[in-house]
C-alpha cells in the first residue's frame, strides 16, 4: 500500500466570479457575494469589490485572504501617493501600481485574479484584466473567477471586441448604453449561477460615471 502524505497548502480558492464592462462614459463592475471552500459555503454575503480611488474599483476572486492583503497594500500605497502628490491616483496609474505589486510578489504570488475598472483621464470607461503575477491588458470587458469560463464566451458573443492587431487601433469600449450593460451583466450572472456551484446568492454591481459611484444588487440562486 502506498503511503499517503498530508499536504498543506498556503493557498485556497474561495470561488466566485467578477465581471467588468467599459463604455464610452461609464464602467460597470460586478461580482457575486458567495465565498466557498470545497463544497462548503463560508458566507453568502461577502463583497469581492473594493473601491481603490474615486474613479477606480477592483473586483477580485481567488484566495480571499490574499485579496484582503492586496487591498490593504494598495490602500497604503494610495495614501502615500495622495500625501506626495496632493491628488487621487488615476485609474491607469492604479492599474500600473496593481501590476507592479503583483509582479513584485511573483515568487510567492497573491493568489488573486483581479479585474480593475473605472474612468480614465478623459472620462472614458476603462477595464484592466490581470493574471496572478501582474501581466495586464486594457480591454473593453473582462471576466475573472470560477464562472469566467462560462461568462467570457457569452460576453465575446454579445460585445465582439475588435482585434488589438487592427491598424489604426480600434477603441476597445463597448457600444452598449449604461442601462444595456447593466442588464447584460445581470443576464451573464443569472446564466453562470445555473452551472457554477461557486457563484450565487447575490450580485453586487458598481456603476462609475461622471456623476460618481452607485451600487445595485440582484438576488441570485442560493442552492
mmCIF file of C-alpha atoms in Angstrom:
data_model
loop_
_atom_site.group_PDB
_atom_site.id
_atom_site.type_symbol
_atom_site.label_atom_id
_atom_site.label_comp_id
_atom_site.label_asym_id
_atom_site.label_seq_id
_atom_site.Cartn_x
_atom_site.Cartn_y
_atom_site.Cartn_z
ATOM 1 C CA UNK A 1 0.000 0.000 0.000
ATOM 2 C CA UNK A 2 1.368 3.421 -0.959
ATOM 3 C CA UNK A 3 1.981 5.908 1.832
ATOM 4 C CA UNK A 4 -0.482 8.793 1.988
ATOM 5 C CA UNK A 5 1.141 12.078 2.895
ATOM 6 C CA UNK A 6 -0.850 15.005 4.240
ATOM 7 C CA UNK A 7 -0.055 18.001 2.084
ATOM 8 C CA UNK A 8 -0.519 21.505 3.414
ATOM 9 C CA UNK A 9 -1.013 24.392 1.007
ATOM 10 C CA UNK A 10 -0.707 28.102 1.811
ATOM 11 C CA UNK A 11 -3.456 28.739 -0.745
ATOM 12 C CA UNK A 12 -7.174 28.059 -1.097
ATOM 13 C CA UNK A 13 -9.622 29.029 -3.815
ATOM 14 C CA UNK A 14 -12.751 30.658 -2.409
ATOM 15 C CA UNK A 15 -14.507 30.788 -5.786
ATOM 16 C CA UNK A 16 -16.827 33.483 -7.086
ATOM 17 C CA UNK A 17 -16.959 35.424 -10.339
ATOM 18 C CA UNK A 18 -16.182 39.009 -11.353
ATOM 19 C CA UNK A 19 -17.123 40.943 -14.495
ATOM 20 C CA UNK A 20 -16.315 44.450 -15.744
ATOM 21 C CA UNK A 21 -17.633 46.265 -18.822
ATOM 22 C CA UNK A 22 -16.342 49.640 -20.060
ATOM 23 C CA UNK A 23 -18.491 52.059 -22.065
ATOM 24 C CA UNK A 24 -17.996 55.460 -23.680
ATOM 25 C CA UNK A 25 -18.592 57.344 -20.398
ATOM 26 C CA UNK A 26 -19.225 54.665 -17.771
ATOM 27 C CA UNK A 27 -17.812 51.468 -16.280
ATOM 28 C CA UNK A 28 -19.792 48.609 -14.731
ATOM 29 C CA UNK A 29 -18.022 46.259 -12.277
ATOM 30 C CA UNK A 30 -19.903 43.313 -10.784
ATOM 31 C CA UNK A 31 -19.231 40.280 -8.588
ATOM 32 C CA UNK A 32 -21.281 37.722 -6.699
ATOM 33 C CA UNK A 33 -21.169 37.604 -2.877
ATOM 34 C CA UNK A 34 -20.700 33.863 -2.249
ATOM 35 C CA UNK A 35 -17.477 32.702 -0.575
ATOM 36 C CA UNK A 36 -16.820 28.962 -0.556
ATOM 37 C CA UNK A 37 -14.178 26.382 0.167
ATOM 38 C CA UNK A 38 -14.543 22.929 -1.357
ATOM 39 C CA UNK A 39 -18.236 22.029 -1.141
ATOM 40 C CA UNK A 40 -18.896 24.347 1.829
ATOM 41 C CA UNK A 41 -20.261 27.881 1.704
ATOM 42 C CA UNK A 42 -18.407 30.035 4.245
ATOM 43 C CA UNK A 43 -20.653 33.091 3.795
ATOM 44 C CA UNK A 44 -23.346 34.231 1.378
ATOM 45 C CA UNK A 45 -22.694 37.946 1.838
ATOM 46 C CA UNK A 46 -19.022 38.739 1.157
ATOM 47 C CA UNK A 47 -18.206 41.684 -1.106
ATOM 48 C CA UNK A 48 -15.447 40.991 -3.651
ATOM 49 C CA UNK A 49 -15.459 44.615 -4.839
ATOM 50 C CA UNK A 50 -13.096 47.194 -3.365
ATOM 51 C CA UNK A 51 -13.028 50.941 -4.056
ATOM 52 C CA UNK A 52 -9.390 51.940 -4.555
ATOM 53 C CA UNK A 53 -9.940 55.580 -5.580
ATOM 54 C CA UNK A 54 -12.821 57.893 -6.533
ATOM 55 C CA UNK A 55 -12.713 56.677 -10.155
ATOM 56 C CA UNK A 56 -11.235 53.225 -9.700
ATOM 57 C CA UNK A 57 -12.750 49.973 -8.398
ATOM 58 C CA UNK A 58 -11.275 46.464 -8.183
ATOM 59 C CA UNK A 59 -13.120 43.135 -8.158
ATOM 60 C CA UNK A 60 -11.127 40.060 -7.096
ATOM 61 C CA UNK A 61 -11.720 36.333 -6.945
ATOM 62 C CA UNK A 62 -9.364 33.571 -5.793
ATOM 63 C CA UNK A 63 -7.971 33.280 -2.258
ATOM 64 C CA UNK A 64 -9.756 35.971 -0.250
ATOM 65 C CA UNK A 65 -7.060 36.208 2.468
ATOM 66 C CA UNK A 66 -4.547 37.177 -0.237
ATOM 67 C CA UNK A 67 -7.120 39.535 -1.781
ATOM 68 C CA UNK A 68 -7.550 41.293 1.589
ATOM 69 C CA UNK A 69 -3.760 41.620 1.993
ATOM 70 C CA UNK A 70 -3.513 43.024 -1.556
ATOM 71 C CA UNK A 71 -6.301 45.555 -0.903
ATOM 72 C CA UNK A 72 -4.553 46.771 2.281
ATOM 73 C CA UNK A 73 -1.239 47.122 0.436
ATOM 74 C CA UNK A 74 -2.850 49.137 -2.394
ATOM 75 C CA UNK A 75 -4.714 51.357 0.109
ATOM 76 C CA UNK A 76 -1.418 52.132 1.905
ATOM 77 C CA UNK A 77 0.377 52.891 -1.370
ATOM 78 C CA UNK A 78 -2.511 55.101 -2.489
ATOM 79 C CA UNK A 79 -2.408 57.042 0.790
ATOM 80 C CA UNK A 80 1.341 57.681 0.329
ATOM 81 C CA UNK A 81 0.648 58.839 -3.264
ATOM 82 C CA UNK A 82 -2.039 61.270 -2.036
ATOM 83 C CA UNK A 83 0.327 62.775 0.563
ATOM 84 C CA UNK A 84 3.088 63.187 -2.031
ATOM 85 C CA UNK A 85 1.004 64.476 -4.971
ATOM 86 C CA UNK A 86 -1.996 66.045 -3.225
ATOM 87 C CA UNK A 87 -4.429 64.253 -5.540
ATOM 88 C CA UNK A 88 -6.018 60.846 -6.072
ATOM 89 C CA UNK A 89 -4.454 58.278 -8.357
ATOM 90 C CA UNK A 90 -5.996 57.954 -11.828
ATOM 91 C CA UNK A 91 -7.340 54.584 -12.940
ATOM 92 C CA UNK A 92 -4.479 53.917 -15.458
ATOM 93 C CA UNK A 93 -1.922 54.774 -12.716
ATOM 94 C CA UNK A 94 -3.664 52.417 -10.265
ATOM 95 C CA UNK A 95 -3.656 49.718 -12.973
ATOM 96 C CA UNK A 96 0.123 50.028 -13.294
ATOM 97 C CA UNK A 97 0.560 50.007 -9.492
ATOM 98 C CA UNK A 98 -1.503 46.815 -9.219
ATOM 99 C CA UNK A 99 0.592 45.177 -11.949
ATOM 100 C CA UNK A 100 3.847 46.163 -10.184
ATOM 101 C CA UNK A 101 2.508 44.952 -6.807
ATOM 102 C CA UNK A 102 1.527 41.537 -8.194
ATOM 103 C CA UNK A 103 4.796 41.136 -10.140
ATOM 104 C CA UNK A 104 6.871 42.041 -7.078
ATOM 105 C CA UNK A 105 5.287 39.015 -5.318
ATOM 106 C CA UNK A 106 5.737 36.697 -8.324
ATOM 107 C CA UNK A 107 7.822 34.056 -6.462
ATOM 108 C CA UNK A 108 5.112 33.654 -3.778
ATOM 109 C CA UNK A 109 2.161 35.270 -5.561
ATOM 110 C CA UNK A 110 -1.022 36.781 -4.230
ATOM 111 C CA UNK A 111 -3.473 34.061 -5.350
ATOM 112 C CA UNK A 112 -5.948 36.638 -6.585
ATOM 113 C CA UNK A 113 -7.439 37.151 -10.033
ATOM 114 C CA UNK A 114 -8.346 40.784 -10.436
ATOM 115 C CA UNK A 115 -10.293 42.962 -12.787
ATOM 116 C CA UNK A 116 -9.891 46.718 -12.399
ATOM 117 C CA UNK A 117 -12.496 49.145 -13.714
ATOM 118 C CA UNK A 118 -13.003 52.874 -13.703
ATOM 119 C CA UNK A 119 -12.780 56.069 -15.723
ATOM 120 C CA UNK A 120 -9.567 57.289 -17.362
ATOM 121 C CA UNK A 121 -8.312 60.891 -17.544
ATOM 122 C CA UNK A 122 -10.687 61.653 -20.441
ATOM 123 C CA UNK A 123 -13.747 60.305 -18.579
ATOM 124 C CA UNK A 124 -13.884 57.188 -20.765
ATOM 125 C CA UNK A 125 -14.606 53.784 -19.250
ATOM 126 C CA UNK A 126 -11.583 51.520 -18.836
ATOM 127 C CA UNK A 127 -11.178 47.895 -17.770
ATOM 128 C CA UNK A 128 -7.885 46.164 -16.974
ATOM 129 C CA UNK A 129 -7.629 42.406 -16.643
ATOM 130 C CA UNK A 130 -4.843 40.561 -14.759
ATOM 131 C CA UNK A 131 -3.287 37.211 -14.088
ATOM 132 C CA UNK A 132 -1.909 36.323 -10.626
ATOM 133 C CA UNK A 133 1.610 37.657 -11.369
ATOM 134 C CA UNK A 134 0.771 41.081 -12.779
ATOM 135 C CA UNK A 135 0.521 40.631 -16.548
ATOM 136 C CA UNK A 136 -2.255 43.033 -17.550
ATOM 137 C CA UNK A 137 -4.102 44.455 -20.533
ATOM 138 C CA UNK A 138 -6.640 47.218 -21.140
ATOM 139 C CA UNK A 139 -9.798 45.713 -22.623
ATOM 140 C CA UNK A 140 -13.433 46.645 -23.244
ATOM 141 C CA UNK A 141 -14.761 43.891 -20.979
ATOM 142 C CA UNK A 142 -13.367 41.105 -18.821
ATOM 143 C CA UNK A 143 -14.327 38.263 -16.522
ATOM 144 C CA UNK A 144 -12.363 36.505 -13.771
ATOM 145 C CA UNK A 145 -13.057 33.707 -11.303
ATOM 146 C CA UNK A 146 -14.705 30.319 -11.163
ATOM 147 C CA UNK A 147 -17.515 31.301 -13.567
ATOM 148 C CA UNK A 148 -15.285 33.093 -16.096
ATOM 149 C CA UNK A 149 -15.189 30.085 -18.460
ATOM 150 C CA UNK A 150 -18.981 30.344 -18.731
ATOM 151 C CA UNK A 151 -19.216 34.152 -18.769
ATOM 152 C CA UNK A 152 -16.394 35.076 -21.193
ATOM 153 C CA UNK A 153 -17.832 33.274 -24.279
ATOM 154 C CA UNK A 154 -21.194 34.957 -23.616
ATOM 155 C CA UNK A 155 -19.548 38.402 -23.454
ATOM 156 C CA UNK A 156 -17.451 37.624 -26.576
ATOM 157 C CA UNK A 157 -20.628 36.788 -28.454
ATOM 158 C CA UNK A 158 -22.520 39.879 -27.307
ATOM 159 C CA UNK A 159 -19.753 42.503 -27.373
ATOM 160 C CA UNK A 160 -17.256 41.313 -30.046
ATOM 161 C CA UNK A 161 -14.241 43.404 -29.075
ATOM 162 C CA UNK A 162 -12.111 44.474 -32.076
ATOM 163 C CA UNK A 163 -8.739 42.742 -32.504
ATOM 164 C CA UNK A 164 -5.842 44.610 -30.865
ATOM 165 C CA UNK A 165 -3.840 43.855 -34.050
ATOM 166 C CA UNK A 166 -6.020 46.113 -36.240
ATOM 167 C CA UNK A 167 -4.421 49.292 -37.563
ATOM 168 C CA UNK A 168 -5.301 52.021 -36.910
ATOM 169 C CA UNK A 169 -6.062 50.868 -33.344
ATOM 170 C CA UNK A 170 -9.779 50.464 -32.665
ATOM 171 C CA UNK A 171 -11.441 51.722 -29.486
ATOM 172 C CA UNK A 172 -11.984 48.852 -27.051
ATOM 173 C CA UNK A 173 -15.002 50.348 -25.234
ATOM 174 C CA UNK A 174 -18.310 48.568 -25.745
ATOM 175 C CA UNK A 175 -21.068 50.142 -27.859
ATOM 176 C CA UNK A 176 -23.796 49.499 -25.258
ATOM 177 C CA UNK A 177 -25.565 52.167 -23.230
ATOM 178 C CA UNK A 178 -25.129 52.079 -19.449
ATOM 179 C CA UNK A 179 -28.563 50.506 -18.849
ATOM 180 C CA UNK A 180 -27.921 47.833 -21.519
ATOM 181 C CA UNK A 181 -24.530 46.983 -19.971
ATOM 182 C CA UNK A 182 -26.122 46.566 -16.512
ATOM 183 C CA UNK A 183 -28.813 44.286 -17.977
ATOM 184 C CA UNK A 184 -26.145 42.237 -19.787
ATOM 185 C CA UNK A 185 -24.144 41.790 -16.564
ATOM 186 C CA UNK A 186 -27.290 40.642 -14.727
ATOM 187 C CA UNK A 187 -28.005 38.148 -17.533
ATOM 188 C CA UNK A 188 -24.484 36.638 -17.553
ATOM 189 C CA UNK A 189 -24.531 36.125 -13.778
ATOM 190 C CA UNK A 190 -28.020 34.577 -13.809
ATOM 191 C CA UNK A 191 -26.711 32.225 -16.511
ATOM 192 C CA UNK A 192 -23.394 31.369 -14.764
ATOM 193 C CA UNK A 193 -25.162 30.725 -11.435
ATOM 194 C CA UNK A 194 -27.130 27.898 -13.063
ATOM 195 C CA UNK A 195 -23.937 25.930 -13.809
ATOM 196 C CA UNK A 196 -21.208 27.089 -11.402
ATOM 197 C CA UNK A 197 -21.637 25.983 -7.774
ATOM 198 C CA UNK A 198 -19.187 28.655 -6.546
ATOM 199 C CA UNK A 199 -21.206 31.560 -7.999
ATOM 200 C CA UNK A 200 -24.505 32.601 -6.440
ATOM 201 C CA UNK A 201 -26.506 34.112 -3.567
ATOM 202 C CA UNK A 202 -26.365 37.811 -4.545
ATOM 203 C CA UNK A 203 -24.946 40.015 -7.279
ATOM 204 C CA UNK A 204 -23.266 43.309 -6.366
ATOM 205 C CA UNK A 205 -22.970 45.821 -9.216
ATOM 206 C CA UNK A 206 -20.945 49.051 -9.010
ATOM 207 C CA UNK A 207 -21.500 51.696 -11.704
ATOM 208 C CA UNK A 208 -18.990 54.519 -12.237
ATOM 209 C CA UNK A 209 -19.828 57.534 -14.397
ATOM 210 C CA UNK A 210 -19.377 61.316 -14.431
ATOM 211 C CA UNK A 211 -21.932 61.632 -11.582
ATOM 212 C CA UNK A 212 -19.883 59.373 -9.274
ATOM 213 C CA UNK A 213 -20.321 55.815 -7.995
ATOM 214 C CA UNK A 214 -23.549 53.952 -7.309
ATOM 215 C CA UNK A 215 -24.392 50.392 -6.266
ATOM 216 C CA UNK A 216 -27.099 47.944 -7.309
ATOM 217 C CA UNK A 217 -27.921 44.457 -6.017
ATOM 218 C CA UNK A 218 -29.735 41.471 -7.515
ATOM 219 C CA UNK A 219 -30.636 38.189 -5.860
ATOM 220 C CA UNK A 220 -29.147 35.017 -7.425
ATOM 221 C CA UNK A 221 -29.781 31.306 -6.810
ATOM 222 C CA UNK A 222 -28.993 30.223 -3.274
ATOM 223 C CA UNK A 223 -28.512 26.497 -3.918
#
